PDB file of C-alpha atoms and ligand atoms in Angstrom:
ATOM      1  CA  MET Y   1      -0.429   8.383  35.065  1.00 37.00           C
ATOM      2  CA  LEU Y   2      -3.479   6.612  33.701  1.00 41.00           C
ATOM      3  CA  LEU Y   3      -2.702   7.984  30.270  1.00 40.00           C
ATOM      4  CA  ASN Y   4       0.899   6.746  30.448  1.00 43.00           C
ATOM      5  CA  LYS Y   5      -0.247   3.256  31.317  1.00 45.00           C
ATOM      6  CA  ARG Y   6      -2.597   3.245  28.374  1.00 43.00           C
ATOM      7  CA  ILE Y   7       0.132   4.295  25.992  1.00 44.00           C
ATOM      8  CA  ILE Y   8       2.429   1.546  27.296  1.00 44.00           C
ATOM      9  CA  LYS Y   9      -0.360  -1.003  26.968  1.00 45.00           C
ATOM     10  CA  ASN Y  10      -0.987   0.074  23.380  1.00 51.00           C
ATOM     11  CA  ARG Y  11       2.669  -0.243  22.577  1.00 50.00           C
ATOM     12  CA  GLU Y  12       2.673  -3.783  23.964  1.00 54.00           C
ATOM     13  CA  ASN Y  13      -0.281  -4.535  21.720  1.00 57.00           C
ATOM     14  CA  TYR Y  14       1.582  -3.167  18.695  1.00 58.00           C
ATOM     15  CA  VAL Y  15       4.587  -5.346  19.421  1.00 63.00           C
ATOM     16  CA  SER Y  16       2.488  -8.482  19.849  1.00 61.00           C
ATOM     17  CA  ASP Y  17       0.472  -7.654  16.706  1.00 60.00           C
ATOM     18  CA  ILE Y  18       3.638  -7.200  14.671  1.00 68.00           C
ATOM     19  CA  THR Y  19       5.189 -10.346  16.108  1.00 71.00           C
ATOM     20  CA  HIS Y  20       2.079 -12.212  15.056  1.00 63.00           C
ATOM     21  CA  ASP Y  21       2.215 -10.712  11.547  1.00 69.00           C
ATOM     22  CA  PHE Y  22       5.794 -11.865  11.072  1.00 80.00           C
ATOM     23  CA  ARG Y  23       5.315 -15.212  12.762  1.00 78.00           C
ATOM     24  CA  SER Y  24       2.537 -16.634  10.590  1.00 71.00           C
ATOM     25  CA  PRO Y  25       4.278 -16.231   7.196  1.00 79.00           C
ATOM     26  CA  LEU Y  26       7.586 -17.379   8.742  1.00 87.00           C
ATOM     27  CA  THR Y  27       5.956 -20.502  10.160  1.00 83.00           C
ATOM     28  CA  SER Y  28       4.468 -21.284   6.752  1.00 82.00           C
ATOM     29  CA  ILE Y  29       7.804 -20.733   4.988  1.00 90.00           C
ATOM     30  CA  ARG Y  30       9.546 -23.059   7.440  1.00 91.00           C
ATOM     31  CA  GLY Y  31       6.825 -25.704   7.070  1.00 90.00           C
ATOM     32  CA  TYR Y  32       6.931 -25.692   3.262  1.00 89.00           C
ATOM     33  CA  ALA Y  33      10.752 -25.692   3.181  1.00 93.00           C
ATOM     34  CA  GLU Y  34      10.879 -28.661   5.542  1.00 93.00           C
ATOM     35  CA  ALA Y  35       8.274 -30.554   3.507  1.00 92.00           C
ATOM     36  CA  LEU Y  36      10.283 -29.888   0.330  1.00 93.00           C
ATOM     37  CA  ARG Y  37      13.497 -31.137   1.974  1.00 94.00           C
ATOM     38  CA  ASP Y  38      11.859 -34.278   3.368  1.00 93.00           C
ATOM     39  CA  GLY Y  39      10.225 -35.162   0.085  1.00 90.00           C
ATOM     40  CA  THR Y  40       6.704 -34.883   1.556  1.00 91.00           C
ATOM     41  CA  ILE Y  41       5.819 -32.672  -1.405  1.00 88.00           C
ATOM     42  CA  SER Y  42       5.822 -34.489  -4.737  1.00 89.00           C
ATOM     43  CA  ARG Y  43       8.125 -33.355  -7.553  1.00 89.00           C
ATOM     44  CA  ASP Y  44       5.101 -32.157  -9.543  1.00 91.00           C
ATOM     45  CA  ASP Y  45       4.020 -29.829  -6.734  1.00 90.00           C
ATOM     46  CA  GLN Y  46       7.478 -28.426  -5.964  1.00 92.00           C
ATOM     47  CA  ASP Y  47       7.159 -25.340  -8.189  1.00 92.00           C
ATOM     48  CA  LYS Y  48       3.806 -24.456  -6.654  1.00 87.00           C
ATOM     49  CA  TYR Y  49       5.200 -24.529  -3.101  1.00 88.00           C
ATOM     50  CA  LEU Y  50       8.399 -22.703  -4.055  1.00 92.00           C
ATOM     51  CA  SER Y  51       6.215 -19.923  -5.537  1.00 88.00           C
ATOM     52  CA  ILE Y  52       4.267 -19.719  -2.284  1.00 84.00           C
ATOM     53  CA  ILE Y  53       7.536 -19.421  -0.343  1.00 89.00           C
ATOM     54  CA  ILE Y  54       8.650 -16.586  -2.641  1.00 89.00           C
ATOM     55  CA  ARG Y  55       5.300 -14.775  -2.252  1.00 82.00           C
ATOM     56  CA  LEU Y  56       5.391 -15.066   1.541  1.00 82.00           C
ATOM     57  CA  SER Y  57       9.002 -13.820   1.632  1.00 89.00           C
ATOM     58  CA  ASP Y  58       8.057 -10.850  -0.590  1.00 83.00           C
ATOM     59  CA  ARG Y  59       5.310  -9.967   1.849  1.00 78.00           C
ATOM     60  CA  LEU Y  60       7.779 -10.028   4.758  1.00 85.00           C
ATOM     61  CA  VAL Y  61      10.193  -7.800   2.825  1.00 86.00           C
ATOM     62  CA  ARG Y  62       7.343  -5.371   2.064  1.00 79.00           C
ATOM     63  CA  MET Y  63       6.361  -5.259   5.756  1.00 79.00           C
ATOM     64  CA  THR Y  64       9.957  -4.575   6.831  1.00 84.00           C
ATOM     65  CA  ASP Y  65      10.248  -1.850   4.173  1.00 82.00           C
ATOM     66  CA  ASP Y  66       7.033  -0.257   5.475  1.00 77.00           C
ATOM     67  CA  MET Y  67       8.323  -0.174   9.032  1.00 78.00           C
ATOM     68  CA  MET Y  68      11.635   1.325   7.939  1.00 80.00           C
ATOM     69  CA  ALA Y  69       9.922   3.923   5.761  1.00 77.00           C
ATOM     70  CA  LEU Y  70       7.698   4.995   8.623  1.00 74.00           C
ATOM     71  CA  ASN Y  71      10.662   5.244  10.972  1.00 74.00           C
ATOM     72  CA  LYS Y  72      12.397   7.558   8.516  1.00 74.00           C
ATOM     73  CA  LEU Y  73       9.247   9.626   8.013  1.00 73.00           C
ATOM     74  CA  SER Y  74       8.772  10.022  11.772  1.00 69.00           C
ATOM     75  CA  ASN Y  75      12.265  11.428  11.994  1.00 64.00           C
ATOM     76  CA  ASN Y  76      11.911  15.182  11.472  1.00 57.00           C
ATOM     77  CA  SER Y  77      15.032  15.406   9.350  1.00 57.00           C
ATOM     78  CA  VAL Y  78      13.362  13.531   6.485  1.00 64.00           C
ATOM     79  CA  LEU Y  79      14.260  15.082   3.156  1.00 73.00           C
ATOM     80  CA  ILE Y  80      12.041  15.326   0.150  1.00 81.00           C
ATOM     81  CA  THR Y  81      13.695  15.723  -3.212  1.00 84.00           C
ATOM     82  CA  GLU Y  82      11.246  17.400  -5.553  1.00 90.00           C
ATOM     83  CA  THR Y  83      11.634  17.232  -9.322  1.00 92.00           C
ATOM     84  CA  CYS Y  84       9.322  17.670 -12.310  1.00 94.00           C
ATOM     85  CA  PHE Y  85       8.048  14.381 -13.713  1.00 94.00           C
ATOM     86  CA  ASP Y  86       5.097  12.878 -15.553  1.00 96.00           C
ATOM     87  CA  ILE Y  87       2.862  11.111 -13.020  1.00 97.00           C
ATOM     88  CA  ASN Y  88       1.229   9.122 -15.861  1.00 97.00           C
ATOM     89  CA  ALA Y  89       4.609   7.508 -16.629  1.00 96.00           C
ATOM     90  CA  LEU Y  90       5.195   6.724 -12.944  1.00 95.00           C
ATOM     91  CA  ILE Y  91       1.744   5.103 -12.744  1.00 97.00           C
ATOM     92  CA  SER Y  92       2.518   2.835 -15.721  1.00 95.00           C
ATOM     93  CA  GLU Y  93       5.861   1.851 -14.161  1.00 90.00           C
ATOM     94  CA  SER Y  94       4.201   1.098 -10.801  1.00 90.00           C
ATOM     95  CA  ILE Y  95       1.550  -1.088 -12.454  1.00 91.00           C
ATOM     96  CA  ASN Y  96       4.342  -3.156 -14.068  1.00 86.00           C
ATOM     97  CA  LEU Y  97       5.972  -3.652 -10.674  1.00 81.00           C
ATOM     98  CA  GLU Y  98       2.664  -4.968  -9.270  1.00 81.00           C
ATOM     99  CA  GLU Y  99       2.344  -7.534 -12.078  1.00 81.00           C
ATOM    100  CA  LEU Y 100       3.025 -10.542  -9.806  1.00 73.00           C
ATOM    101  CA  ASN Y 101       0.272  -9.551  -7.368  1.00 79.00           C
ATOM    102  CA  THR Y 102      -2.283  -8.663 -10.011  1.00 87.00           C
ATOM    103  CA  SER Y 103      -1.782 -11.790 -12.099  1.00 84.00           C
ATOM    104  CA  ALA Y 104      -1.991 -14.020  -8.996  1.00 82.00           C
ATOM    105  CA  LYS Y 105      -5.570 -12.727  -8.493  1.00 91.00           C
ATOM    106  CA  ARG Y 106      -6.361 -12.366 -12.220  1.00 94.00           C
ATOM    107  CA  ILE Y 107      -6.943  -8.650 -11.763  1.00 96.00           C
ATOM    108  CA  THR Y 108      -6.981  -6.301 -14.728  1.00 97.00           C
ATOM    109  CA  VAL Y 109      -5.552  -2.862 -14.049  1.00 97.00           C
ATOM    110  CA  ARG Y 110      -7.255  -0.337 -16.358  1.00 98.00           C
ATOM    111  CA  THR Y 111      -5.849   3.162 -16.796  1.00 97.00           C
ATOM    112  CA  PHE Y 112      -7.758   6.354 -17.592  1.00 98.00           C
ATOM    113  CA  LEU Y 113      -4.870   8.800 -17.823  1.00 97.00           C
ATOM    114  CA  SER Y 114      -5.002  12.408 -19.005  1.00 95.00           C
ATOM    115  CA  GLU Y 115      -4.196  12.695 -22.712  1.00 92.00           C
ATOM    116  CA  GLU Y 116      -1.481  15.281 -22.133  1.00 90.00           C
ATOM    117  CA  ALA Y 117       1.519  14.403 -19.952  1.00 90.00           C
ATOM    118  CA  ALA Y 118       0.566  15.127 -16.313  1.00 94.00           C
ATOM    119  CA  MET Y 119       3.684  16.990 -15.142  1.00 95.00           C
ATOM    120  CA  VAL Y 120       3.892  17.315 -11.351  1.00 96.00           C
ATOM    121  CA  TYR Y 121       6.437  18.758  -8.915  1.00 95.00           C
ATOM    122  CA  ALA Y 122       7.090  16.185  -6.165  1.00 95.00           C
ATOM    123  CA  ASP Y 123       9.436  13.525  -4.780  1.00 91.00           C
ATOM    124  CA  SER Y 124       9.033  10.752  -7.364  1.00 91.00           C
ATOM    125  CA  VAL Y 125      10.508   7.993  -5.162  1.00 85.00           C
ATOM    126  CA  LYS Y 126       8.092   8.754  -2.323  1.00 88.00           C
ATOM    127  CA  ILE Y 127       5.129   9.203  -4.647  1.00 94.00           C
ATOM    128  CA  GLN Y 128       5.887   5.821  -6.181  1.00 91.00           C
ATOM    129  CA  ARG Y 129       5.616   4.382  -2.662  1.00 88.00           C
ATOM    130  CA  VAL Y 130       2.175   6.063  -2.334  1.00 94.00           C
ATOM    131  CA  LEU Y 131       1.050   4.541  -5.628  1.00 94.00           C
ATOM    132  CA  MET Y 132       2.390   1.069  -4.815  1.00 89.00           C
ATOM    133  CA  ASN Y 133       0.745   1.027  -1.384  1.00 90.00           C
ATOM    134  CA  LEU Y 134      -2.618   2.093  -2.841  1.00 95.00           C
ATOM    135  CA  ILE Y 135      -2.430  -0.383  -5.730  1.00 94.00           C
ATOM    136  CA  ASP Y 136      -1.270  -3.118  -3.361  1.00 90.00           C
ATOM    137  CA  ASN Y 137      -4.320  -2.527  -1.140  1.00 93.00           C
ATOM    138  CA  ALA Y 138      -6.681  -2.259  -4.117  1.00 96.00           C
ATOM    139  CA  VAL Y 139      -5.494  -5.682  -5.301  1.00 93.00           C
ATOM    140  CA  LYS Y 140      -5.438  -7.204  -1.830  1.00 90.00           C
ATOM    141  CA  PHE Y 141      -9.028  -6.210  -1.026  1.00 93.00           C
ATOM    142  CA  SER Y 142     -10.444  -6.969  -4.495  1.00 94.00           C
ATOM    143  CA  PHE Y 143     -12.352 -10.045  -5.539  1.00 94.00           C
ATOM    144  CA  ASP Y 144     -10.487 -12.445  -7.843  1.00 94.00           C
ATOM    145  CA  GLY Y 145     -10.887 -11.577 -11.501  1.00 96.00           C
ATOM    146  CA  SER Y 146     -12.092  -7.992 -10.954  1.00 97.00           C
ATOM    147  CA  ASN Y 147     -10.725  -4.643 -12.178  1.00 98.00           C
ATOM    148  CA  VAL Y 148      -8.642  -1.914 -10.595  1.00 98.00           C
ATOM    149  CA  ASP Y 149      -8.931   1.512 -12.276  1.00 98.00           C
ATOM    150  CA  ILE Y 150      -6.295   4.216 -12.053  1.00 98.00           C
ATOM    151  CA  SER Y 151      -7.025   7.674 -13.400  1.00 98.00           C
ATOM    152  CA  THR Y 152      -5.453  11.125 -13.577  1.00 98.00           C
ATOM    153  CA  ALA Y 153      -7.271  14.406 -14.181  1.00 97.00           C
ATOM    154  CA  LEU Y 154      -5.658  17.795 -14.790  1.00 96.00           C
ATOM    155  CA  GLN Y 155      -7.103  20.550 -12.573  1.00 94.00           C
ATOM    156  CA  ASP Y 156      -6.134  24.237 -12.275  1.00 91.00           C
ATOM    157  CA  ASP Y 157      -3.017  23.907 -10.104  1.00 93.00           C
ATOM    158  CA  HIS Y 158      -3.164  20.205  -9.358  1.00 96.00           C
ATOM    159  CA  VAL Y 159      -3.288  16.748 -10.835  1.00 97.00           C
ATOM    160  CA  LEU Y 160      -5.867  14.452  -9.207  1.00 98.00           C
ATOM    161  CA  VAL Y 161      -4.847  10.783  -9.038  1.00 98.00           C
ATOM    162  CA  SER Y 162      -7.445   8.114  -8.182  1.00 98.00           C
ATOM    163  CA  VAL Y 163      -7.113   4.401  -7.497  1.00 98.00           C
ATOM    164  CA  ARG Y 164     -10.417   2.549  -7.578  1.00 98.00           C
ATOM    165  CA  ASP Y 165     -11.234  -1.038  -6.764  1.00 98.00           C
ATOM    166  CA  TYR Y 166     -14.417  -3.097  -6.906  1.00 97.00           C
ATOM    167  CA  GLY Y 167     -13.641  -5.135  -3.798  1.00 96.00           C
ATOM    168  CA  ILE Y 168     -14.944  -5.536  -0.272  1.00 94.00           C
ATOM    169  CA  GLY Y 169     -15.203  -1.801   0.529  1.00 95.00           C
ATOM    170  CA  ILE Y 170     -14.664  -0.067   3.879  1.00 94.00           C
ATOM    171  CA  SER Y 171     -17.382   0.677   6.453  1.00 93.00           C
ATOM    172  CA  GLU Y 172     -17.857   4.242   7.727  1.00 93.00           C
ATOM    173  CA  LYS Y 173     -16.522   3.219  11.151  1.00 92.00           C
ATOM    174  CA  GLN Y 174     -13.375   1.712   9.625  1.00 92.00           C
ATOM    175  CA  ARG Y 175     -12.851   4.696   7.319  1.00 93.00           C
ATOM    176  CA  ALA Y 176     -12.299   6.884  10.379  1.00 92.00           C
ATOM    177  CA  ARG Y 177      -9.309   4.741  11.391  1.00 92.00           C
ATOM    178  CA  ILE Y 178      -7.643   3.336   8.276  1.00 94.00           C
ATOM    179  CA  PHE Y 179      -4.949   6.051   8.169  1.00 93.00           C
ATOM    180  CA  ASP Y 180      -3.905   5.327  11.780  1.00 89.00           C
ATOM    181  CA  ARG Y 181      -0.614   3.538  12.318  1.00 83.00           C
ATOM    182  CA  TYR Y 182      -0.942  -0.231  12.756  1.00 80.00           C
ATOM    183  CA  TYR Y 183      -4.697  -0.150  12.147  1.00 85.00           C
ATOM    184  CA  LYS Y 184      -5.805  -3.058  10.024  1.00 82.00           C
ATOM    185  CA  THR Y 185      -8.786  -5.301   9.787  1.00 78.00           C
ATOM    186  CA  GLU Y 186      -8.967  -9.066   9.771  1.00 68.00           C
ATOM    187  CA  HIS Y 187     -10.971 -10.525   6.937  1.00 65.00           C
ATOM    188  CA  ALA Y 188     -12.075 -14.096   7.327  1.00 55.00           C
ATOM    189  CA  SER Y 189     -12.576 -14.301   3.579  1.00 55.00           C
ATOM    190  CA  LEU Y 190      -9.018 -13.115   2.884  1.00 56.00           C
ATOM    191  CA  PRO Y 191      -6.713 -15.284   4.977  1.00 49.00           C
ATOM    192  CA  ALA Y 192      -3.551 -14.461   3.044  1.00 48.00           C
ATOM    193  CA  THR Y 193      -3.666 -10.706   3.517  1.00 52.00           C
ATOM    194  CA  TYR Y 194      -0.677 -10.342   5.785  1.00 58.00           C
ATOM    195  CA  GLY Y 195      -0.328  -6.602   6.186  1.00 69.00           C
ATOM    196  CA  SER Y 196       1.495  -4.372   8.595  1.00 73.00           C
ATOM    197  CA  GLY Y 197      -1.315  -1.851   9.030  1.00 81.00           C
ATOM    198  CA  LEU Y 198       1.274   0.778   8.114  1.00 83.00           C
ATOM    199  CA  GLY Y 199       0.669   1.235   4.379  1.00 87.00           C
ATOM    200  CA  LEU Y 200      -1.935   3.991   4.585  1.00 93.00           C
ATOM    201  CA  SER Y 201      -0.209   5.870   7.411  1.00 89.00           C
ATOM    202  CA  ILE Y 202       2.894   6.019   5.197  1.00 87.00           C
ATOM    203  CA  VAL Y 203       0.754   7.259   2.297  1.00 92.00           C
ATOM    204  CA  LYS Y 204      -0.756   9.982   4.478  1.00 92.00           C
ATOM    205  CA  GLU Y 205       2.587  11.122   5.907  1.00 88.00           C
ATOM    206  CA  ILE Y 206       4.210  11.334   2.472  1.00 89.00           C
ATOM    207  CA  LEU Y 207       1.322  13.414   1.123  1.00 95.00           C
ATOM    208  CA  GLU Y 208       1.420  15.662   4.198  1.00 92.00           C
ATOM    209  CA  LEU Y 209       5.126  16.273   3.531  1.00 88.00           C
ATOM    210  CA  HIS Y 210       4.020  17.515   0.094  1.00 93.00           C
ATOM    211  CA  HIS Y 211       1.174  19.587   1.656  1.00 93.00           C
ATOM    212  CA  GLN Y 212      -1.325  17.483  -0.283  1.00 96.00           C
ATOM    213  CA  THR Y 213      -4.439  15.601   0.754  1.00 94.00           C
ATOM    214  CA  ILE Y 214      -5.962  12.172   0.267  1.00 97.00           C
ATOM    215  CA  THR Y 215      -9.648  11.298   0.404  1.00 97.00           C
ATOM    216  CA  VAL Y 216     -11.486   8.000   0.386  1.00 98.00           C
ATOM    217  CA  SER Y 217     -15.001   7.123  -0.612  1.00 97.00           C
ATOM    218  CA  SER Y 218     -16.287   3.604  -0.315  1.00 97.00           C
ATOM    219  CA  GLU Y 219     -19.302   1.372  -0.264  1.00 96.00           C
ATOM    220  CA  GLU Y 220     -19.234  -1.980   1.522  1.00 94.00           C
ATOM    221  CA  GLY Y 221     -19.301  -4.878  -0.896  1.00 94.00           C
ATOM    222  CA  LYS Y 222     -18.911  -2.534  -3.882  1.00 96.00           C
ATOM    223  CA  GLY Y 223     -15.380  -1.109  -3.575  1.00 97.00           C
ATOM    224  CA  SER Y 224     -13.338   1.968  -2.696  1.00 98.00           C
ATOM    225  CA  ILE Y 225     -11.785   5.019  -4.355  1.00 98.00           C
ATOM    226  CA  PHE Y 226      -8.660   6.639  -2.919  1.00 98.00           C
ATOM    227  CA  SER Y 227      -7.868  10.050  -4.490  1.00 98.00           C
ATOM    228  CA  PHE Y 228      -4.941  12.375  -3.853  1.00 98.00           C
ATOM    229  CA  THR Y 229      -3.618  15.584  -5.340  1.00 98.00           C
ATOM    230  CA  LEU Y 230      -0.152  16.634  -6.495  1.00 97.00           C
ATOM    231  CA  PRO Y 231       0.978  20.137  -7.470  1.00 96.00           C
ATOM    232  CA  LYS Y 232       1.254  20.678 -11.222  1.00 95.00           C
ATOM    233  CA  ALA Y 233       4.735  21.529 -12.478  1.00 94.00           C
ATOM    234  CA  ARG Y 234       5.433  24.544 -14.663  1.00 84.00           C
ATOM    235  CA  GLN Y 235       5.197  24.110 -18.417  1.00 73.00           C
ATOM    236  CA  ALA Y 236       8.201  22.795 -20.361  1.00 68.00           C
ATOM    237  CA  GLY Y 237      10.962  25.335 -20.919  1.00 69.00           C
ATOM    238  CA  GLN Y 238      10.383  27.072 -17.569  1.00 73.00           C
ATOM    239  CA  PRO Y 239      12.405  26.303 -14.408  1.00 80.00           C
ATOM    240  CA  CYS Y 240      11.302  23.066 -12.722  1.00 85.00           C
ATOM    241  CA  GLN Y 241       8.993  23.995  -9.814  1.00 83.00           C
ATOM    242  CA  ALA Y 242       5.333  24.009  -8.868  1.00 82.00           C
ATOM    243  CA  THR Y 243       3.045  26.347 -10.841  1.00 82.00           C
TER     244      THR Y 243
HETATM  245  P1  LIG S 301      -2.598  -3.156   5.635  1.00 53.42           P
HETATM  246  O1  LIG S 301      -3.031  -3.148   4.207  1.00 53.42           O
HETATM  247  O2  LIG S 301      -1.180  -3.553   5.808  1.00 53.42           O
HETATM  248  O3  LIG S 301      -3.541  -3.879   6.540  1.00 53.42           O
HETATM  249  P2  LIG S 301      -3.032  -0.302   5.470  1.00 53.42           P
HETATM  250  O4  LIG S 301      -2.600   0.818   6.363  1.00 53.42           O
HETATM  251  O5  LIG S 301      -2.561  -0.228   4.054  1.00 53.42           O
HETATM  252  O6  LIG S 301      -2.584  -1.644   6.169  1.00 53.42           O
HETATM  253  O7  LIG S 301      -4.617  -0.388   5.485  1.00 53.42           O
HETATM  254  C1  LIG S 301      -5.294  -0.373   6.733  1.00 53.42           C
HETATM  255  C2  LIG S 301      -6.645  -1.052   6.600  1.00 53.42           C
HETATM  256  O8  LIG S 301      -7.488  -0.273   5.743  1.00 53.42           O
HETATM  257  C3  LIG S 301      -6.618  -2.439   5.977  1.00 53.42           C
HETATM  258  O9  LIG S 301      -6.349  -3.458   6.916  1.00 53.42           O
HETATM  259  C4  LIG S 301      -8.031  -2.553   5.422  1.00 53.42           C
HETATM  260  O10 LIG S 301      -8.928  -2.896   6.463  1.00 53.42           O
HETATM  261  C5  LIG S 301      -8.367  -1.120   5.022  1.00 53.42           C
HETATM  262  N1  LIG S 301      -8.163  -0.901   3.571  1.00 53.42           N
HETATM  263  C6  LIG S 301      -7.149  -0.222   2.987  1.00 53.42           C
HETATM  264  N2  LIG S 301      -7.302  -0.167   1.651  1.00 53.42           N
HETATM  265  C7  LIG S 301      -8.451  -0.840   1.372  1.00 53.42           C
HETATM  266  C8  LIG S 301      -9.187  -1.132   0.176  1.00 53.42           C
HETATM  267  N3  LIG S 301      -8.761  -0.712  -1.036  1.00 53.42           N
HETATM  268  N4  LIG S 301     -10.340  -1.834   0.296  1.00 53.42           N
HETATM  269  C9  LIG S 301     -10.788  -2.252   1.504  1.00 53.42           C
HETATM  270  N5  LIG S 301     -10.150  -2.007   2.675  1.00 53.42           N
HETATM  271  C10 LIG S 301      -8.996  -1.306   2.615  1.00 53.42           C
END
């Protein structure tokens, strides 16, 4: 009985946390839109506030996507569609999609990719989600003007992918919880980091579906490295499957 009550209480907390996460960007969007309509914002500043509205809306879309993705992953009938593809190419594509976020914080994404194509056997759509969530976090928790490094290394049966940032880092206590659903930290220094606390749990579930692992090493104030493996695909000319 006690246990049941605790679960219900936690669920109530989740709902109020999520409501809060949606409410603050929505309130800002409404405020800016009203100010634009009433002419409180000068013509010169209009573009700036419209860009803020677009950024806040993007964040809300991303949070809704995260919740939907997790719902689908929790459903046991989730399908993974594995193909052979070059993870280096998918990394480059994902970096382009993050352009808006990275340029807003003047972050340079540097790549250290294996010289040969890094052919893996996996679900490319889901792995792109893994990459985007990790890059999104790396940017979000980085200091303005710093670097984010993405590397791939060919191992015997696997390709190792790492996303490194030089941002705020994660304490040992937090590291134990960051892959939990809805776990997120508040950072006074980063007021605009509206997150759902779902990104890393999605990352973990997708990699588990592929029977792969993710590790994190981090130092507070210095940055973090998230690394995960993917199975190498067979060489060209052979049927598309893991080695
Ligand atoms: P969200 O980013 O939406 O808060 P995540 O599940 O992606 O949720 O991350 C959970 C928490 O893990 C974050 O709130 C943050 O405290 C921590 N975290 C994740 N990635 C990083 C990172 N690269 N640097 C510092 N902290 C991070």
